[in-house]
XYZ file of N, CA and C in Angstrom:
546
model
N 119.456 91.398 78.282
C 118.783 90.634 79.306
C 117.618 91.427 79.864
N 116.495 90.747 80.115
C 115.317 91.456 80.613
C 115.425 91.728 82.105
N 114.708 92.734 82.566
C 114.715 93.095 83.974
C 113.955 92.044 84.772
N 114.500 91.684 85.926
C 113.862 90.705 86.797
C 112.871 91.350 87.758
N 113.053 92.651 88.011
C 112.129 93.380 88.880
C 112.198 94.864 88.569
N 111.182 95.579 89.024
C 111.141 97.035 88.932
C 110.973 97.596 90.332
N 111.474 98.786 90.537
C 111.314 99.473 91.815
C 110.323 100.598 91.586
N 109.202 100.529 92.297
C 108.155 101.528 92.116
C 107.888 102.265 93.431
N 107.604 103.553 93.349
C 107.238 104.274 94.572
C 105.867 103.812 95.070
N 105.691 103.822 96.367
C 104.413 103.445 96.965
C 103.421 104.575 96.763
N 102.227 104.241 96.309
C 101.207 105.262 96.042
C 100.277 105.485 97.230
N 100.115 104.469 98.083
C 99.249 104.581 99.244
C 99.879 105.547 100.248
N 99.218 106.663 100.501
C 99.788 107.710 101.353
C 99.991 107.247 102.791
N 99.144 106.349 103.268
C 99.274 105.861 104.642
C 100.519 104.988 104.804
N 100.893 104.248 103.783
C 102.047 103.347 103.852
C 103.335 103.967 103.321
N 103.223 105.090 102.610
C 104.366 105.662 101.903
C 105.525 106.033 102.828
N 105.227 106.493 104.048
C 106.290 106.917 104.950
C 107.122 105.719 105.410
N 106.465 104.644 105.838
C 107.183 103.476 106.341
C 107.737 102.593 105.227
N 107.063 102.569 104.087
C 107.476 101.735 102.951
C 107.483 102.596 101.685
N 108.537 103.414 101.481
C 108.528 104.370 100.364
C 108.559 103.734 98.969
N 109.098 102.512 98.851
C 109.171 101.839 97.552
C 108.730 100.390 97.701
N 108.406 99.804 96.569
C 108.168 98.361 96.556
C 108.897 97.768 95.362
N 109.396 96.562 95.564
C 110.092 95.836 94.510
C 109.059 94.904 93.887
N 108.802 95.083 92.597
C 107.797 94.285 91.894
C 108.522 93.361 90.922
N 108.448 92.056 91.181
C 109.108 91.055 90.341
C 108.232 90.702 89.150
N 108.840 90.178 88.107
C 108.101 89.827 86.899
C 107.111 88.694 87.131
N 107.352 87.864 88.168
C 106.427 86.772 88.462
C 105.247 87.207 89.335
N 105.163 88.509 89.659
C 104.028 89.036 90.407
C 104.290 89.274 91.887
N 105.383 88.751 92.427
C 105.688 88.992 93.832
C 106.019 90.454 94.063
N 105.618 90.947 95.248
C 105.918 92.331 95.616
C 106.531 92.340 97.004
N 107.617 93.084 97.143
C 108.282 93.219 98.442
C 108.362 94.700 98.784
N 107.634 95.143 99.822
C 107.775 96.534 100.256
C 109.162 96.765 100.836
N 109.725 97.928 100.586
C 111.049 98.294 101.079
C 110.872 99.148 102.335
N 111.141 98.568 103.534
C 110.901 99.323 104.773
C 111.957 100.391 105.036
N 111.498 101.498 105.591
C 112.385 102.572 106.028
C 112.386 102.549 107.550
N 113.416 101.975 108.146
C 113.431 101.740 109.586
C 113.295 103.016 110.399
N 113.776 104.135 109.896
C 113.758 105.380 110.664
C 112.379 106.039 110.704
N 111.429 105.533 109.960
C 110.091 106.111 109.950
C 109.082 105.295 110.744
N 109.557 104.338 111.534
C 108.685 103.600 112.431
C 108.663 104.335 113.762
N 107.652 105.209 113.943
C 107.572 106.069 115.119
C 107.274 105.296 116.399
N 106.404 104.309 116.290
C 105.875 103.657 117.472
C 106.816 102.637 118.109
N 107.891 102.287 117.473
C 108.807 101.305 118.044
C 110.230 101.843 117.976
N 110.728 102.274 119.103
C 112.062 102.873 119.101
C 113.146 101.842 118.771
N 112.918 100.564 119.085
C 113.923 99.555 118.761
C 114.068 99.418 117.248
N 112.972 99.435 116.514
C 113.034 99.350 115.047
C 113.743 100.579 114.490
N 113.486 101.731 115.055
C 114.162 102.954 114.589
C 115.666 102.873 114.777
N 116.117 102.404 115.941
C 117.539 102.399 116.262
C 118.294 101.196 115.715
N 117.672 100.012 115.753
C 118.375 98.780 115.399
C 117.591 97.945 114.393
N 116.811 98.574 113.542
C 115.889 97.859 112.676
C 116.446 97.361 111.364
N 117.709 97.581 111.075
C 118.236 97.148 109.774
C 118.190 95.633 109.637
N 118.497 94.889 110.692
C 118.457 93.429 110.626
C 117.013 92.946 110.529
N 116.089 93.656 111.157
C 114.672 93.290 111.091
C 114.134 93.567 109.692
N 114.558 94.673 109.084
C 114.154 94.985 107.708
C 114.688 93.934 106.737
N 115.934 93.486 106.940
C 116.501 92.445 106.087
C 115.744 91.133 106.265
N 115.409 90.797 107.511
C 114.622 89.588 107.800
C 113.255 89.676 107.131
N 112.619 90.825 107.245
C 111.310 91.081 106.630
C 111.372 90.876 105.110
N 112.389 91.464 104.472
C 112.524 91.344 103.018
C 112.867 89.905 102.609
N 113.723 89.237 103.388
C 114.066 87.845 103.099
C 112.874 86.923 103.211
N 112.036 87.143 104.237
C 110.813 86.348 104.388
C 109.864 86.562 103.216
N 109.671 87.810 102.838
C 108.794 88.121 101.699
C 109.332 87.486 100.417
N 110.638 87.523 100.241
C 111.258 86.941 99.050
C 111.035 85.430 99.017
N 111.061 84.787 100.188
C 110.858 83.341 100.277
C 109.379 82.955 100.226
N 108.497 83.951 100.225
C 107.073 83.672 100.060
C 106.256 83.695 101.329
N 106.803 84.139 102.429
C 106.089 84.191 103.708
C 105.853 85.648 104.089
N 104.664 85.966 104.605
C 104.358 87.349 104.973
C 104.309 87.492 106.485
N 104.968 88.529 106.969
C 104.964 88.918 108.368
C 105.239 90.416 108.387
N 104.642 91.134 109.326
C 104.884 92.573 109.423
C 106.245 92.828 110.061
N 106.694 94.072 110.018
C 107.972 94.430 110.653
C 107.899 94.171 112.160
N 106.778 94.547 112.783
C 106.622 94.292 114.216
C 106.552 92.793 114.491
N 105.919 92.052 113.599
C 105.856 90.599 113.740
C 107.232 89.965 113.627
N 108.047 90.487 112.723
C 109.426 90.000 112.576
C 110.230 90.285 113.838
N 110.096 91.488 114.383
C 110.801 91.860 115.614
C 110.366 90.951 116.758
N 109.060 90.767 116.894
C 108.528 89.926 117.963
C 109.041 88.495 117.844
N 109.043 87.956 116.626
C 109.497 86.587 116.403
C 110.969 86.431 116.779
N 111.804 87.354 116.355
C 113.230 87.273 116.683
C 113.466 87.406 118.186
N 112.737 88.295 118.853
C 112.923 88.490 120.285
C 112.466 87.274 121.088
N 111.371 86.635 120.652
C 110.831 85.500 121.389
C 111.595 84.205 121.134
N 112.140 84.025 119.940
C 112.715 82.745 119.565
C 114.230 82.686 119.516
N 114.894 83.817 119.557
C 116.349 83.806 119.447
C 116.976 84.738 120.476
N 117.573 84.169 121.524
C 118.208 85.011 122.540
C 119.451 85.719 121.983
N 119.625 86.958 122.406
C 120.750 87.759 121.919
C 121.929 87.720 122.869
N 121.725 87.203 124.066
C 122.804 87.213 125.045
C 123.133 88.640 125.446
N 124.385 88.998 125.412
C 124.802 90.345 125.811
C 124.770 91.330 124.647
N 124.344 90.896 123.476
C 124.340 91.757 122.288
C 123.045 92.564 122.187
N 123.119 93.694 121.508
C 121.962 94.572 121.332
C 120.958 93.960 120.366
N 121.453 93.338 119.315
C 120.581 92.901 118.226
C 120.856 91.449 117.851
N 119.981 90.894 117.040
C 120.160 89.544 116.514
C 121.235 89.559 115.430
N 121.649 88.374 115.001
C 122.640 88.302 113.928
C 122.060 87.559 112.731
N 122.819 87.489 111.650
C 122.328 86.873 110.420
C 122.164 85.363 110.539
N 122.897 84.701 111.433
C 122.686 83.267 111.635
C 121.280 83.021 112.180
N 120.842 83.865 113.112
C 119.501 83.741 113.668
C 118.435 84.082 112.630
N 118.710 85.061 111.789
C 117.783 85.426 110.720
C 117.638 84.266 109.734
N 118.756 83.665 109.372
C 118.750 82.518 108.458
C 117.926 81.373 109.040
N 118.162 81.063 110.304
C 117.418 79.995 110.978
C 115.924 80.317 111.026
N 115.580 81.576 111.289
C 114.180 81.996 111.361
C 113.484 81.889 110.011
N 114.162 82.302 108.947
C 113.574 82.198 107.606
C 113.293 80.737 107.289
N 114.234 79.852 107.610
C 114.040 78.422 107.349
C 112.947 77.820 108.224
N 112.759 78.329 109.458
C 111.696 77.840 110.341
C 110.322 78.258 109.849
N 110.212 79.464 109.308
C 108.907 80.002 108.929
C 108.458 79.630 107.523
N 109.349 79.126 106.697
C 108.990 78.759 105.326
C 109.144 77.260 105.128
N 108.484 76.751 104.123
C 108.651 75.338 103.800
C 109.952 75.172 103.019
N 110.649 74.101 103.285
C 111.955 73.915 102.655
C 113.006 74.709 103.408
N 114.170 74.819 102.826
C 115.241 75.620 103.437
C 115.779 76.604 102.398
N 115.080 77.749 102.235
C 115.506 78.703 101.215
C 116.735 79.520 101.598
N 117.066 79.603 102.887
C 118.158 80.465 103.333
C 119.381 79.647 103.716
N 120.551 80.157 103.331
C 121.814 79.515 103.682
C 122.774 80.583 104.192
N 123.391 80.303 105.346
C 124.316 81.255 105.959
C 125.744 80.971 105.510
N 126.472 82.044 105.180
C 127.896 81.963 104.845
C 128.647 82.851 105.829
N 129.657 82.294 106.467
C 130.452 83.085 107.391
C 131.272 84.127 106.636
N 131.853 83.713 105.520
C 132.630 84.640 104.695
C 132.438 84.222 103.237
N 131.587 84.927 102.532
C 131.277 84.593 101.145
C 132.292 85.271 100.225
N 132.661 84.595 99.150
C 133.597 85.192 98.195
C 132.826 86.037 97.187
N 133.548 86.874 96.481
C 132.938 87.727 95.462
C 132.282 86.884 94.381
N 132.933 85.801 93.950
C 132.406 84.942 92.899
C 131.131 84.224 93.350
N 131.130 83.730 94.604
C 129.938 83.051 95.127
C 128.757 84.007 95.220
N 129.026 85.241 95.673
C 127.951 86.220 95.802
C 127.396 86.594 94.431
N 128.278 86.833 93.463
C 127.824 87.163 92.105
C 126.997 86.033 91.512
N 127.469 84.797 91.692
C 126.765 83.633 91.151
C 125.361 83.513 91.761
N 125.258 83.709 93.072
C 123.961 83.636 93.750
C 123.028 84.745 93.264
N 123.551 85.966 93.150
C 122.721 87.084 92.708
C 122.250 86.906 91.268
N 123.142 86.465 90.398
C 122.770 86.284 88.989
C 121.826 85.104 88.798
N 121.783 84.193 89.771
C 120.821 83.088 89.733
C 119.440 83.547 90.197
N 119.323 84.812 90.620
C 118.033 85.365 91.029
C 117.772 85.297 92.516
N 118.797 85.031 93.330
C 118.630 84.944 94.773
C 118.840 86.314 95.414
N 118.403 86.427 96.664
C 118.577 87.648 97.451
C 119.725 87.430 98.432
N 120.550 88.457 98.632
C 121.663 88.367 99.572
C 121.446 89.390 100.688
N 121.459 88.900 101.948
C 121.416 89.745 103.126
C 122.822 89.724 103.710
N 123.410 90.858 103.969
C 124.763 90.867 104.495
C 124.952 92.035 105.454
N 125.970 91.901 106.294
C 126.283 92.930 107.275
C 127.561 93.631 106.856
N 127.510 94.962 106.886
C 128.696 95.754 106.554
C 129.235 96.402 107.819
N 130.469 96.891 107.734
C 131.137 97.460 108.909
C 131.210 98.976 108.853
N 131.540 99.548 109.990
C 131.795 100.980 110.177
C 130.697 101.899 109.658
N 129.573 102.017 110.248
C 129.066 101.278 111.389
C 128.469 99.936 110.950
N 128.254 99.056 111.905
C 127.658 97.753 111.587
C 126.221 97.989 111.143
N 125.899 97.505 109.953
C 124.585 97.751 109.340
C 124.258 96.597 108.398
N 123.015 96.183 108.370
C 122.591 95.089 107.500
C 121.877 95.656 106.278
N 122.211 95.135 105.105
C 121.622 95.588 103.843
C 121.237 94.372 102.999
N 120.521 94.631 101.919
C 120.035 93.585 101.020
C 120.514 93.913 99.613
N 120.955 92.886 98.868
C 121.373 93.084 97.471
C 120.562 92.156 96.577
N 120.134 92.687 95.444
C 119.438 91.926 94.395
C 120.036 92.275 93.038
N 119.904 91.374 92.079
C 120.328 91.582 90.695
C 119.063 91.788 89.879
N 118.959 92.913 89.158
C 117.743 93.169 88.393
C 117.851 92.755 86.925
N 118.907 92.065 86.581
C 119.115 91.646 85.196
C 120.140 92.505 84.490
N 120.397 93.677 85.023
C 121.380 94.598 84.443
C 122.384 95.089 85.480
N 121.890 95.399 86.686
C 122.739 95.972 87.727
C 122.446 95.310 89.066
N 123.417 95.437 89.980
C 123.231 94.993 91.345
C 122.647 96.163 92.121
N 121.567 95.919 92.846
C 120.900 96.966 93.616
C 121.022 96.662 95.106
N 121.408 97.675 95.870
C 121.526 97.574 97.325
C 120.348 98.311 97.946
N 119.650 97.636 98.858
C 118.480 98.200 99.524
C 118.770 98.348 101.015
N 118.500 99.551 101.529
C 118.716 99.809 102.947
C 118.015 101.103 103.341
N 117.432 101.127 104.520
C 116.815 102.338 105.085
C 115.760 102.968 104.179
N 115.018 102.175 103.434
C 113.984 102.716 102.560
C 114.520 103.324 101.284
N 115.798 103.101 100.982
C 116.428 103.645 99.774
C 117.100 102.518 99.006
N 117.498 102.832 97.784
C 118.219 101.864 96.970
C 119.238 102.588 96.110
N 120.256 101.836 95.687
C 121.249 102.392 94.775
C 121.940 101.251 94.056
N 122.561 101.558 92.918
C 123.332 100.572 92.172
C 124.711 100.455 92.809
N 125.202 99.221 92.916
C 126.501 98.963 93.535
C 127.245 97.902 92.725
N 128.490 97.667 93.104
C 129.251 96.551 92.546
C 129.460 95.540 93.668
N 129.553 94.273 93.314
C 129.767 93.230 94.305
C 131.131 93.405 94.965
N 132.139 93.797 94.191
C 133.478 93.996 94.749
C 133.462 95.054 95.852
N 132.728 96.140 95.645
C 132.650 97.199 96.645
C 131.954 96.700 97.900
N 130.891 95.929 97.752
C 130.158 95.414 98.900
C 130.983 94.393 99.671
N 131.771 93.592 98.981
C 132.650 92.625 99.643
C 133.700 93.358 100.481
N 134.210 94.477 99.990
C 135.191 95.258 100.750
C 134.587 95.834 102.030
N 133.289 96.140 102.000
C 132.623 96.735 103.157
C 132.113 95.681 104.145
N 132.311 94.413 103.854
C 131.741 93.337 104.673
C 132.284 93.366 106.103
N 131.435 93.019 107.036
C 131.773 93.021 108.461
C 132.449 91.710 108.842
N 133.521 91.799 109.597
C 134.235 90.607 110.033
C 133.975 90.267 111.492
N 133.039 90.958 112.132
C 132.708 90.720 113.532
C 132.198 89.292 113.719
N 132.616 88.638 114.782
C 132.232 87.254 115.031
C 130.747 87.051 115.273
N 130.064 88.039 115.837
C 128.627 87.919 116.116
C 127.791 88.441 114.954
N 128.063 89.647 114.490
C 127.222 90.290 113.482
C 127.609 89.945 112.044
N 128.833 89.539 111.809
C 129.308 89.317 110.445
C 128.618 88.161 109.742
N 128.863 88.059 108.454
C 128.315 86.971 107.662
C 127.408 87.445 106.560
N 126.786 86.471 105.925
C 125.960 86.727 104.750
C 124.919 85.609 104.646
N 123.708 85.942 104.236
C 122.660 84.941 104.021
C 122.201 85.040 102.576
N 122.160 83.902 101.887
C 121.613 83.840 100.533
C 120.228 83.206 100.642
N 119.203 83.952 100.198
C 117.826 83.472 100.244
C 117.413 83.119 98.834
N 117.041 81.854 98.631
C 116.604 81.389 97.328
C 115.114 81.615 97.158
N 114.730 81.916 95.950
C 113.318 82.091 95.636
C 112.681 80.712 95.562
N 111.640 80.509 96.358
C 110.914 79.236 96.297
C 109.834 79.352 95.229
N 109.789 78.387 94.364
C 108.827 78.423 93.251
C 107.554 77.722 93.655
């Protein structure tokens, strides 16, 4: 099976710190991989930016462009957090659907291993929250392996392992499947 995307290091020295890699798809789309800990000017992105990075990558995957600060601003202005520190994946899913044409994102409260594998092998992106500590990550299938993206890094994983790490928290838990809009 052919590769669906390649992961390339960023060559632009000004962007390399905040976006160390970019995911280049065979259809020409490019998604920069943000490193939340290298955003000096916004302490909220540094401390709680994993959900914003996932939102940023999901938007780019669906074909809409917004900066990391723009994503943070949009979530803060349009989705109240109540007593929680950060937004949740339901709000991210709703935001992706509001900003793009059609409804590319679907929220699952508890996705099964088979459903997640099927979505990934169909070429979709999965945003999910893991536990201990609560952290949001992104998974893609490159045609050979499942790749997990988080904090400006990537690694090969298995779906079974990621399902075991899934967060069951009522506010932060869940999973979003983002479909590629053609």
